[in-house]
GROMACS .gro file of C-alpha atoms in nm:
model
  514
    1MET     CA    1   8.304  24.022   5.022
    2PRO     CA    2   8.345  23.858   4.727
    3SER     CA    3   8.053  23.619   4.565
    4PRO     CA    4   8.070  23.264   4.698
    5THR     CA    5   8.205  23.047   4.382
    6ILE     CA    6   8.032  22.795   4.208
    7THR     CA    7   8.274  22.523   4.445
    8ASP     CA    8   8.204  22.703   4.744
    9LEU     CA    9   7.797  22.678   4.704
   10ILE     CA   10   7.805  22.323   4.595
   11ASP     CA   11   8.019  22.273   4.902
   12THR     CA   12   7.747  22.455   5.130
   13LEU     CA   13   7.468  22.220   4.933
   14ALA     CA   14   7.665  21.920   5.102
   15THR     CA   15   7.681  22.090   5.454
   16LEU     CA   16   7.318  22.157   5.460
   17SER     CA   17   7.198  21.860   5.336
   18ALA     CA   18   7.396  21.672   5.639
   19THR     CA   19   7.179  21.881   5.867
   20ARG     CA   20   6.807  21.848   6.009
   21GLN     CA   21   6.781  22.181   6.170
   22PRO     CA   22   6.514  22.400   6.143
   23GLY     CA   23   6.535  22.649   5.927
   24THR     CA   24   6.762  22.391   5.637
   25GLU     CA   25   6.519  22.337   5.365
   26ASP     CA   26   6.501  22.689   5.315
   27ALA     CA   27   6.879  22.747   5.304
   28LEU     CA   28   6.881  22.488   5.087
   29ARG     CA   29   6.644  22.617   4.816
   30GLN     CA   30   6.790  22.971   4.844
   31THR     CA   31   7.176  22.801   4.835
   32THR     CA   32   7.025  22.618   4.532
   33MET     CA   33   6.912  22.969   4.338
   34ALA     CA   34   7.187  23.113   4.402
   35LEU     CA   35   7.423  22.816   4.244
   36ILE     CA   36   7.169  22.807   3.956
   37ALA     CA   37   7.269  23.219   3.893
   38ALA     CA   38   7.615  23.164   3.950
   39MET     CA   39   7.658  22.880   3.703
   40ARG     CA   40   7.441  23.116   3.437
   41ARG     CA   41   7.669  23.408   3.494
   42ASP     CA   42   7.978  23.143   3.370
   43GLY     CA   43   7.786  23.018   3.089
   44GLN     CA   44   7.664  22.661   3.205
   45LEU     CA   45   7.292  22.561   3.182
   46ALA     CA   46   7.240  22.695   2.855
   47GLU     CA   47   7.110  22.423   2.723
   48ASN     CA   48   6.892  22.089   2.845
   49PRO     CA   49   7.184  21.824   2.940
   50MET     CA   50   6.943  21.598   2.806
   51THR     CA   51   6.904  21.770   2.471
   52PRO     CA   52   7.166  21.585   2.287
   53ALA     CA   53   7.076  21.301   2.377
   54LEU     CA   54   6.791  21.292   2.207
   55SER     CA   55   6.889  21.375   1.845
   56ARG     CA   56   7.101  21.058   1.837
   57THR     CA   57   7.014  20.747   1.641
   58VAL     CA   58   7.061  20.407   1.546
   59VAL     CA   59   6.997  20.342   1.143
   60LEU     CA   60   6.757  20.051   1.116
   61HIS     CA   61   6.866  19.804   0.910
   62GLU     CA   62   6.508  19.804   0.763
   63ALA     CA   63   6.492  19.529   0.482
   64GLU     CA   64   6.657  19.286   0.704
   65VAL     CA   65   6.418  19.393   0.992
   66ALA     CA   66   6.130  19.326   0.720
   67ALA     CA   67   6.267  18.982   0.634
   68ARG     CA   68   6.246  18.875   0.962
   69LEU     CA   69   5.922  19.030   1.100
   70ARG     CA   70   5.663  19.023   0.832
   71GLY     CA   71   5.425  18.738   0.856
   72ARG     CA   72   5.613  18.594   1.148
   73ARG     CA   73   5.495  18.477   1.545
   74VAL     CA   74   5.632  18.728   1.766
   75LEU     CA   75   5.660  18.737   2.149
   76VAL     CA   76   5.786  19.006   2.358
   77THR     CA   77   5.862  18.920   2.758
   78GLY     CA   78   5.833  19.233   2.973
   79GLY     CA   79   5.665  19.396   2.674
   80SER     CA   80   5.404  19.647   2.882
   81GLY     CA   81   5.769  19.838   3.019
   82CYS     CA   82   5.844  20.172   2.833
   83ILE     CA   83   6.109  19.978   2.612
   84GLY     CA   84   5.868  19.676   2.538
   85THR     CA   85   5.581  19.932   2.422
   86ALA     CA   86   5.773  20.115   2.208
   87LEU     CA   87   5.926  19.777   2.052
   88ARG     CA   88   5.580  19.664   1.978
   89ARG     CA   89   5.488  19.980   1.781
   90LEU     CA   90   5.792  19.924   1.588
   91ILE     CA   91   5.726  19.556   1.560
   92ALA     CA   92   5.363  19.622   1.424
   93GLY     CA   93   5.457  19.797   1.157
   94PHE     CA   94   5.657  19.518   1.015
   95GLY     CA   95   5.349  19.330   0.939
   96PRO     CA   96   5.390  19.009   1.190
   97ALA     CA   97   5.139  18.742   1.175
   98ALA     CA   98   5.104  18.787   1.526
   99LEU     CA   99   5.217  19.025   1.842
  100VAL     CA  100   5.198  18.910   2.192
  101ASN     CA  101   5.304  19.101   2.518
  102LEU     CA  102   5.382  18.822   2.784
  103ASP     CA  103   5.377  19.003   3.098
  104ILE     CA  104   5.269  19.008   3.428
  105ALA     CA  105   5.224  19.401   3.437
  106PRO     CA  106   4.875  19.567   3.236
  107HIS     CA  107   4.893  19.517   2.882
  108HIS     CA  108   4.843  19.847   2.684
  109GLY     CA  109   4.964  19.936   2.319
  110PRO     CA  110   4.926  19.688   1.987
  111GLY     CA  111   4.908  19.313   2.035
  112THR     CA  112   4.751  19.093   2.263
  113GLU     CA  113   4.849  19.048   2.594
  114LEU     CA  114   4.932  18.666   2.739
  115VAL     CA  115   4.973  18.688   3.120
  116ALA     CA  116   5.262  18.443   3.239
  117ASP     CA  117   5.548  18.505   3.501
  118ILE     CA  118   5.882  18.422   3.339
  119ARG     CA  119   6.011  18.241   3.723
  120ASP     CA  120   5.727  17.949   3.666
  121PRO     CA  121   5.864  17.746   3.393
  122ALA     CA  122   5.561  17.486   3.371
  123ALA     CA  123   5.317  17.836   3.296
  124LEU     CA  124   5.596  18.035   3.056
  125ARG     CA  125   5.611  17.664   2.872
  126ALA     CA  126   5.247  17.650   2.843
  127ALA     CA  127   5.256  18.030   2.725
  128PHE     CA  128   5.475  17.932   2.447
  129ALA     CA  129   5.340  17.645   2.345
  130GLY     CA  130   4.986  17.847   2.309
  131ALA     CA  131   5.167  18.158   2.151
  132ARG     CA  132   5.383  17.963   1.930
  133PRO     CA  133   5.646  18.267   1.864
  134GLU     CA  134   5.902  18.217   1.584
  135VAL     CA  135   6.077  18.561   1.722
  136VAL     CA  136   6.135  18.654   2.118
  137PHE     CA  137   6.242  18.934   2.272
  138HIS     CA  138   6.345  18.916   2.620
  139LEU     CA  139   6.317  19.227   2.819
  140ALA     CA  140   6.132  19.075   3.113
  141SER     CA  141   6.384  19.194   3.428
  142VAL     CA  142   6.360  19.325   3.770
  143ARG     CA  143   6.513  19.666   3.594
  144GLU     CA  144   6.599  19.902   3.918
  145PRO     CA  145   6.956  19.860   4.096
  146ALA     CA  146   6.757  20.038   4.413
  147ARG     CA  147   6.490  19.791   4.437
  148ALA     CA  148   6.660  19.483   4.315
  149GLU     CA  149   6.894  19.504   4.707
  150VAL     CA  150   6.574  19.501   4.856
  151VAL     CA  151   6.388  19.247   4.640
  152VAL     CA  152   6.706  19.009   4.602
  153ARG     CA  153   6.515  18.667   4.597
  154GLU     CA  154   6.290  18.827   4.299
  155ALA     CA  155   6.544  18.970   4.122
  156VAL     CA  156   6.787  18.667   4.122
  157GLU     CA  157   6.473  18.476   4.047
  158THR     CA  158   6.357  18.669   3.779
  159ASN     CA  159   6.694  18.790   3.642
  160VAL     CA  160   6.899  18.511   3.637
  161PHE     CA  161   6.641  18.180   3.644
  162GLY     CA  162   6.393  18.364   3.476
  163THR     CA  163   6.608  18.415   3.206
  164ALA     CA  164   6.719  18.048   3.167
  165ASN     CA  165   6.352  17.938   3.130
  166VAL     CA  166   6.321  18.147   2.875
  167ILE     CA  167   6.587  17.986   2.703
  168GLU     CA  168   6.406  17.660   2.765
  169ALA     CA  169   6.105  17.786   2.639
  170CYS     CA  170   6.259  17.899   2.319
  171ARG     CA  171   6.420  17.582   2.271
  172VAL     CA  172   6.132  17.353   2.313
  173GLN     CA  173   5.901  17.558   2.128
  174GLY     CA  174   6.158  17.580   1.812
  175VAL     CA  175   6.197  17.951   1.826
  176GLU     CA  176   6.377  18.082   1.516
  177HIS     CA  177   6.508  18.401   1.667
  178ALA     CA  178   6.546  18.550   2.036
  179VAL     CA  179   6.704  18.842   2.172
  180TYR     CA  180   6.807  18.963   2.476
  181SER     CA  181   6.805  19.324   2.636
  182SER     CA  182   7.130  19.305   2.862
  183THR     CA  183   7.269  19.565   3.055
  184GLY     CA  184   7.624  19.808   3.020
  185LYS     CA  185   7.671  19.717   3.377
  186CYS     CA  186   7.748  19.371   3.282
  187PHE     CA  187   8.115  19.544   3.182
  188ALA     CA  188   8.197  19.515   3.507
  189TYR     CA  189   8.416  19.188   3.604
  190LEU     CA  190   8.306  19.182   3.968
  191THR     CA  191   8.054  19.335   4.123
  192ASP     CA  192   7.884  19.361   4.499
  193HIS     CA  193   7.543  19.471   4.385
  194VAL     CA  194   7.218  19.269   4.322
  195TYR     CA  195   7.088  19.377   3.978
  196THR     CA  196   7.446  19.388   3.832
  197GLY     CA  197   7.524  19.036   3.940
  198SER     CA  198   7.192  18.904   3.868
  199LYS     CA  199   7.202  19.042   3.500
  200LYS     CA  200   7.560  18.943   3.449
  201LEU     CA  201   7.473  18.571   3.533
  202ALA     CA  202   7.172  18.590   3.326
  203GLU     CA  203   7.397  18.699   3.021
  204ALA     CA  204   7.632  18.467   3.064
  205GLN     CA  205   7.370  18.203   3.035
  206TRP     CA  206   7.223  18.357   2.695
  207MET     CA  207   7.594  18.382   2.574
  208ALA     CA  208   7.613  18.032   2.707
  209ALA     CA  209   7.300  17.919   2.460
  210ALA     CA  210   7.410  18.114   2.179
  211ARG     CA  211   7.773  17.911   2.173
  212GLU     CA  212   7.566  17.572   2.238
  213ALA     CA  213   7.379  17.663   1.932
  214ARG     CA  214   7.127  17.356   2.052
  215GLY     CA  215   6.805  17.328   1.882
  216PRO     CA  216   6.732  17.538   1.596
  217THR     CA  217   6.728  17.887   1.818
  218ARG     CA  218   6.953  18.180   1.742
  219PHE     CA  219   7.017  18.370   2.026
  220ALA     CA  220   7.148  18.729   2.011
  221MET     CA  221   7.204  19.012   2.257
  222THR     CA  222   7.213  19.402   2.303
  223ARG     CA  223   7.355  19.586   2.616
  224PHE     CA  224   7.167  19.908   2.670
  225THR     CA  225   7.284  20.220   2.909
  226HIS     CA  226   7.005  20.449   3.095
  227VAL     CA  227   6.742  20.478   2.845
  228LEU     CA  228   6.623  20.867   2.855
  229GLU     CA  229   6.285  20.839   2.807
  230ASN     CA  230   6.267  20.508   3.088
  231GLY     CA  231   6.502  20.683   3.330
  232VAL     CA  232   6.459  20.644   3.697
  233ILE     CA  233   6.692  20.975   3.759
  234ALA     CA  234   6.469  21.238   3.526
  235ARG     CA  235   6.177  21.062   3.708
  236ASP     CA  236   6.318  21.139   4.069
  237ILE     CA  237   6.396  21.485   3.983
  238ALA     CA  238   6.075  21.545   3.794
  239GLU     CA  239   5.892  21.407   4.131
  240GLY     CA  240   6.132  21.613   4.354
  241ILE     CA  241   6.059  21.934   4.180
  242ALA     CA  242   5.678  21.867   4.234
  243ALA     CA  243   5.786  21.826   4.574
  244GLY     CA  244   5.985  22.138   4.661
  245MET     CA  245   6.319  21.950   4.689
  246VAL     CA  246   6.457  21.765   4.456
  247GLY     CA  247   6.713  21.446   4.597
  248LEU     CA  248   7.049  21.362   4.449
  249HIS     CA  249   7.284  21.071   4.548
  250GLY     CA  250   7.570  21.380   4.537
  251PRO     CA  251   7.716  21.651   4.314
  252ASN     CA  252   7.968  21.455   4.094
  253ARG     CA  253   7.743  21.205   4.013
  254HIS     CA  254   7.738  21.101   3.575
  255PHE     CA  255   7.532  20.882   3.371
  256ASN     CA  256   7.585  20.756   3.024
  257ILE     CA  257   7.219  20.800   2.848
  258GLN     CA  258   7.053  20.678   2.524
  259ASN     CA  259   6.723  20.756   2.381
  260LEU     CA  260   6.424  20.508   2.270
  261ARG     CA  261   6.469  20.531   1.955
  262GLN     CA  262   6.838  20.369   1.972
  263ALA     CA  263   6.712  20.141   2.222
  264THR     CA  264   6.467  19.982   1.981
  265HIS     CA  265   6.624  20.034   1.668
  266LEU     CA  266   6.925  19.808   1.859
  267LEU     CA  267   6.689  19.520   1.968
  268LEU     CA  268   6.521  19.491   1.610
  269ASN     CA  269   6.890  19.511   1.448
  270ALA     CA  270   7.006  19.250   1.645
  271LEU     CA  271   6.739  19.049   1.520
  272ALA     CA  272   6.797  19.150   1.155
  273LEU     CA  273   7.218  19.068   1.169
  274SER     CA  274   7.185  18.759   1.390
  275GLY     CA  275   7.393  18.505   1.277
  276SER     CA  276   7.620  18.769   1.082
  277GLN     CA  277   7.860  18.801   1.364
  278ALA     CA  278   8.034  18.586   1.576
  279PRO     CA  279   7.735  18.415   1.794
  280ALA     CA  280   7.836  18.477   2.169
  281SER     CA  281   7.850  18.866   2.105
  282PHE     CA  282   7.643  19.182   2.138
  283TRP     CA  283   7.551  19.518   2.007
  284SER     CA  284   7.540  19.849   2.146
  285ALA     CA  285   7.483  20.215   2.037
  286VAL     CA  286   7.800  20.372   1.916
  287ASP     CA  287   7.677  20.758   2.001
  288LEU     CA  288   7.646  20.803   2.387
  289GLY     CA  289   7.769  21.126   2.405
  290TRP     CA  290   7.929  21.265   2.734
  291PRO     CA  291   7.805  21.135   3.059
  292VAL     CA  292   7.520  21.362   3.231
  293ASN     CA  293   7.586  21.502   3.552
  294THR     CA  294   7.288  21.459   3.772
  295LEU     CA  295   7.324  21.817   3.924
  296GLU     CA  296   7.325  22.000   3.626
  297LEU     CA  297   7.027  21.820   3.506
  298ALA     CA  298   6.873  21.905   3.811
  299LEU     CA  299   6.928  22.228   3.826
  300PHE     CA  300   6.856  22.285   3.475
  301GLU     CA  301   6.504  22.164   3.514
  302ILE     CA  302   6.445  22.359   3.853
  303ALA     CA  303   6.580  22.717   3.630
  304ALA     CA  304   6.311  22.570   3.339
  305ARG     CA  305   6.078  22.564   3.616
  306ALA     CA  306   6.105  22.889   3.758
  307GLU     CA  307   6.148  23.035   3.398
  308GLY     CA  308   5.821  22.897   3.289
  309GLY     CA  309   5.625  23.067   3.540
  310ALA     CA  310   5.525  22.786   3.746
  311GLY     CA  311   5.388  22.881   4.096
  312GLY     CA  312   5.468  22.765   4.435
  313ARG     CA  313   5.787  22.822   4.645
  314PRO     CA  314   6.137  22.780   4.521
  315VAL     CA  315   6.324  22.424   4.442
  316GLY     CA  316   6.591  22.285   4.657
  317VAL     CA  317   6.867  22.028   4.588
  318ARG     CA  318   6.967  21.781   4.940
  319PHE     CA  319   7.250  21.550   4.872
  320LEU     CA  320   7.118  21.194   4.991
  321GLY     CA  321   7.399  21.061   4.985
  322VAL     CA  322   7.474  20.684   4.725
  323PRO     CA  323   7.235  20.390   4.793
  324ASP     CA  324   7.315  20.018   4.764
  325GLY     CA  325   7.290  19.954   4.393
  326TYR     CA  326   7.445  20.244   4.295
  327ASP     CA  327   7.723  20.287   4.460
  328GLU     CA  328   7.958  20.182   4.208
  329SER     CA  329   8.328  20.257   4.173
  330PHE     CA  330   8.559  20.275   3.871
  331PHE     CA  331   8.828  20.012   3.786
  332ARG     CA  332   9.065  20.113   3.573
  333GLY     CA  333   9.105  19.817   3.440
  334GLN     CA  334   8.768  19.749   3.308
  335PHE     CA  335   8.912  19.941   3.016
  336ASP     CA  336   9.157  19.865   2.738
  337TRP     CA  337   9.406  20.147   2.797
  338SER     CA  338   9.681  20.034   2.454
  339GLY     CA  339   9.573  20.232   2.253
  340GLU     CA  340   9.505  19.991   1.962
  341HIS     CA  341   9.135  19.964   2.029
  342ASP     CA  342   8.864  20.223   2.038
  343TYR     CA  343   8.729  20.345   2.341
  344HIS     CA  344   8.339  20.227   2.449
  345PRO     CA  345   8.204  20.265   2.781
  346LEU     CA  346   7.990  19.965   2.746
  347ILE     CA  347   8.290  19.703   2.622
  348ASN     CA  348   8.545  19.623   2.884
  349ALA     CA  349   8.935  19.523   2.842
  350LEU     CA  350   8.863  19.105   2.749
  351GLU     CA  351   8.617  19.220   2.536
  352ALA     CA  352   8.792  19.514   2.352
  353THR     CA  353   9.017  19.314   2.095
  354THR     CA  354   8.698  19.159   1.930
  355ALA     CA  355   8.531  19.474   1.895
  356PHE     CA  356   8.346  19.535   1.508
  357ALA     CA  357   8.054  19.761   1.380
  358ASP     CA  358   7.773  19.723   1.142
  359SER     CA  359   7.759  19.846   0.823
  360THR     CA  360   7.596  20.211   0.900
  361GLY     CA  361   7.908  20.283   1.187
  362SER     CA  362   7.613  20.353   1.424
  363MET     CA  363   7.636  20.040   1.629
  364THR     CA  364   7.913  19.844   1.787
  365GLY     CA  365   7.954  19.499   1.927
  366ALA     CA  366   8.184  19.287   2.072
  367VAL     CA  367   8.217  18.917   2.156
  368VAL     CA  368   8.163  18.842   2.543
  369ALA     CA  369   8.470  18.671   2.712
  370GLU     CA  370   8.355  18.252   2.781
  371CYS     CA  371   8.287  18.074   3.087
  372PRO     CA  372   8.347  17.729   3.057
  373PRO     CA  373   7.974  17.579   3.070
  374ALA     CA  374   8.040  17.326   3.350
  375ALA     CA  375   8.147  17.604   3.556
  376LEU     CA  376   7.840  17.811   3.497
  377ARG     CA  377   7.620  17.540   3.529
  378GLN     CA  378   7.816  17.444   3.874
  379ALA     CA  379   7.761  17.863   3.996
  380LEU     CA  380   7.408  17.793   3.918
  381GLU     CA  381   7.322  17.509   4.050
  382THR     CA  382   7.502  17.649   4.395
  383LEU     CA  383   7.279  17.990   4.355
  384SER     CA  384   6.965  17.756   4.327
  385ALA     CA  385   7.059  17.564   4.576
  386ALA     CA  386   7.084  17.916   4.829
  387ILE     CA  387   6.727  17.964   4.678
  388ALA     CA  388   6.571  17.638   4.773
  389ALA     CA  389   6.694  17.672   5.105
  390GLY     CA  390   6.501  18.004   5.163
  391LEU     CA  391   6.820  18.230   5.242
  392PRO     CA  392   6.762  18.537   5.380
  393GLY     CA  393   6.854  18.864   5.118
  394SER     CA  394   7.152  18.932   5.319
  395ALA     CA  395   7.263  18.583   5.256
  396LEU     CA  396   7.097  18.488   4.871
  397LYS     CA  397   7.302  18.867   4.800
  398ARG     CA  398   7.613  18.697   4.909
  399ALA     CA  399   7.560  18.372   4.737
  400LEU     CA  400   7.465  18.571   4.418
  401LEU     CA  401   7.819  18.758   4.414
  402GLU     CA  402   8.024  18.456   4.477
  403ALA     CA  403   7.845  18.290   4.169
  404VAL     CA  404   7.978  18.554   4.008
  405ALA     CA  405   8.309  18.548   4.134
  406GLN     CA  406   8.313  18.204   4.031
  407VAL     CA  407   8.213  18.246   3.673
  408THR     CA  408   8.445  18.548   3.639
  409GLU     CA  409   8.751  18.363   3.802
  410ALA     CA  410   8.647  18.040   3.530
  411THR     CA  411   8.648  18.312   3.275
  412PHE     CA  412   8.966  18.500   3.369
  413ARG     CA  413   9.129  18.160   3.330
  414GLN     CA  414   9.086  18.128   2.959
  415ILE     CA  415   9.261  18.427   2.881
  416CYS     CA  416   9.639  18.492   2.823
  417PRO     CA  417   9.801  18.589   3.102
  418HIS     CA  418   9.982  18.874   2.913
  419ARG     CA  419   9.649  19.042   2.890
  420LEU     CA  420   9.525  18.936   3.276
  421LEU     CA  421   9.859  19.132   3.380
  422ASP     CA  422   9.785  19.449   3.141
  423ILE     CA  423   9.449  19.466   3.283
  424LEU     CA  424   9.570  19.440   3.641
  425TRP     CA  425   9.858  19.706   3.526
  426TRP     CA  426   9.603  19.974   3.404
  427GLY     CA  427   9.397  19.918   3.748
  428ALA     CA  428   9.690  19.875   3.972
  429ALA     CA  429   9.950  20.085   3.880
  430PRO     CA  430  10.109  20.348   4.109
  431CYS     CA  431  10.032  20.593   3.891
  432TRP     CA  432   9.703  20.486   3.830
  433VAL     CA  433   9.533  20.333   4.136
  434GLY     CA  434   9.459  20.644   4.338
  435ARG     CA  435   9.472  20.668   4.732
  436PRO     CA  436   9.532  20.339   4.909
  437ASP     CA  437   9.138  20.347   5.080
  438GLN     CA  438   8.975  20.434   4.780
  439ALA     CA  439   9.187  20.159   4.591
  440ALA     CA  440   9.098  19.869   4.852
  441ARG     CA  441   8.738  19.877   4.704
  442HIS     CA  442   8.850  19.725   4.438
  443ARG     CA  443   9.046  19.459   4.627
  444PRO     CA  444   8.846  19.172   4.533
  445VAL     CA  445   8.932  19.193   4.157
  446MET     CA  446   9.265  19.271   4.196
  447ALA     CA  447   9.356  18.968   4.437
  448LEU     CA  448   9.184  18.752   4.199
  449LEU     CA  449   9.387  18.875   3.911
  450ALA     CA  450   9.690  18.872   4.131
  451ARG     CA  451   9.610  18.464   4.222
  452LEU     CA  452   9.570  18.372   3.851
  453LEU     CA  453   9.912  18.540   3.776
  454LEU     CA  454  10.079  18.403   4.048
  455PRO     CA  455  10.208  18.014   4.078
  456ALA     CA  456   9.998  17.758   4.247
  457PRO     CA  457  10.003  17.735   4.639
  458GLY     CA  458  10.287  17.487   4.717
  459GLN     CA  459  10.455  17.570   4.434
  460PRO     CA  460  10.783  17.767   4.358
  461ASP     CA  461  10.757  18.095   4.283
  462ARG     CA  462  11.015  18.063   4.028
  463ALA     CA  463  11.134  17.757   3.859
  464PRO     CA  464  11.485  17.773   3.638
  465ASP     CA  465  11.364  17.610   3.388
  466ARG     CA  466  10.979  17.718   3.324
  467ALA     CA  467  10.687  17.893   3.356
  468PRO     CA  468  10.481  17.922   3.670
  469ASP     CA  469  10.248  17.621   3.695
  470ARG     CA  470   9.920  17.825   3.694
  471ALA     CA  471   9.934  17.921   3.329
  472PRO     CA  472  10.180  17.720   3.107
  473GLY     CA  473  10.378  17.899   2.882
  474TRP     CA  474  10.343  18.193   3.131
  475SER     CA  475  10.714  18.343   3.145
  476PRO     CA  476  10.738  18.729   3.211
  477GLY     CA  477  10.935  18.939   2.933
  478PRO     CA  478  11.115  19.233   3.083
  479ALA     CA  479  10.805  19.478   3.017
  480ASP     CA  480  10.614  19.209   3.197
  481ARG     CA  481  10.826  19.235   3.483
  482ALA     CA  482  10.805  19.622   3.520
  483LYS     CA  483  10.449  19.590   3.540
  484LEU     CA  484  10.496  19.369   3.808
  485GLN     CA  485  10.694  19.532   3.965
  486ASP     CA  486  10.450  19.882   3.992
  487ILE     CA  487  10.140  19.627   4.090
  488ALA     CA  488  10.395  19.521   4.370
  489GLU     CA  489  10.465  19.866   4.472
  490SER     CA  490  10.044  19.959   4.462
  491PHE     CA  491   9.967  19.628   4.659
  492GLY     CA  492  10.229  19.706   4.894
  493ARG     CA  493  10.001  19.987   5.017
  494ILE     CA  494   9.653  19.893   4.967
  495PRO     CA  495   9.464  19.786   5.290
  496GLY     CA  496   9.415  19.348   5.257
  497LEU     CA  497   9.668  19.325   4.937
  498GLU     CA  498  10.005  19.396   5.100
  499GLU     CA  499  10.052  18.989   5.200
  500TRP     CA  500  10.080  18.944   4.770
  501ALA     CA  501  10.383  19.198   4.716
  502PRO     CA  502  10.659  18.995   4.805
  503ARG     CA  503  10.521  18.724   4.557
  504LEU     CA  504  10.467  18.958   4.273
  505ARG     CA  505  10.823  19.076   4.309
  506GLU     CA  506  10.984  18.721   4.326
  507LEU     CA  507  10.757  18.679   3.987
  508ALA     CA  508  10.895  18.965   3.860
  509ARG     CA  509  11.246  18.884   3.928
  510PRO     CA  510  11.488  18.807   3.588
  511PRO     CA  511  11.502  18.409   3.562
  512ARG     CA  512  11.809  18.266   3.676
  513ALA     CA  513  12.050  18.152   3.386
  514ALA     CA  514  12.028  17.779   3.336
   0.00000   0.00000   0.00000
């Protein structure tokens, strides 16, 4: 009888994970060890998947960083965390006049402690007035996606309105430079997750402040992906190994990673180069490597423990399913597929046309598409009213996601219709869209894009002598009409989007002769 293949063993793990019968855990451990052996025979698991990430770097612009830190008063919000602590150690080496860690978590490491909650605007203003910072790094946030789904109010108050409080405190105090650590998850146009939604609204406010240039403060920003030394995944795997059973979301889960050196250098370089690129832009690390498979990482760590002579019973893997906050799916239209711009996993198709690099080539950046200030204010005011009304977590989450949708729609309305069509086509053309039931996950963003491309309700789908009223000057050419036909074909098969197909076909018709 042939030995089970790697695929067979993974399927067995999945089947066992769905049961809670006596003896299941022993079977999971036995299957896990068999999978490790099979993968090693296949030449896999020879190297820790995290090892390549440890050697990556972002080159530090030391002279420019020194010019903006030496002799200055520096404040870090959320400085007690892993990234904040490492950042403070770096800052201390540049000889600041003062280094302050503003946090509600216990202080350790260089600098002085200042306890204040960014959700309390009065306390924050008082803290800034006492510290008198000239440079601010804003890191404070509710950062774990799964936790954000549980503490919705805290996440919104901290990530959205706490960031608004930091922006205002910087302006009132006359801070010269303020740098914000955003997340690569903000590359998504829409989301159904609290963490991503709250960070998108925070990012929108920071970029609005950068564009507005009201007061002396220059606002700069970075986007991070999963930071290796600060990672939830590596921590959970280590804890699972200690307990004898590692819980994973599934066998085909991947994540991008950067290391702590890259993260802290990004923050300092964003300060150093502030003012040298477009104001409403961000910096990210160029070298993020290939995404890491969580199952391969767990199996390598389990095998390393066994080979290291650690005692105790064997360790197994159980697939737990994807929890709220992590169940993201990939909309192909997030990225630019024209071939005219370099791919980067943290830069979306709206931003790709504006991408730039630093002089070392180790950082890339892009301009964040603008949301009109009035639309952003309206979305934030509505969300603030939802908080004031004391809505429960589920209702507050809906209000948050609706605010994100309002901001995204207002942003899309500033974009050339041809670009919107490309984004929709890249995500919805029949050759790429995938199974209808899977594509339905992206129904909100596809419907939004279609609505913005079509004439306004009550207007004719096609006037003989002018483009649709929705977008003056928008007149589909032959290539555009072919894309519209493709999209209509897909929409006709996707549940909930069928009603859009006839109107898209109508828009795709060649114009009638005058």
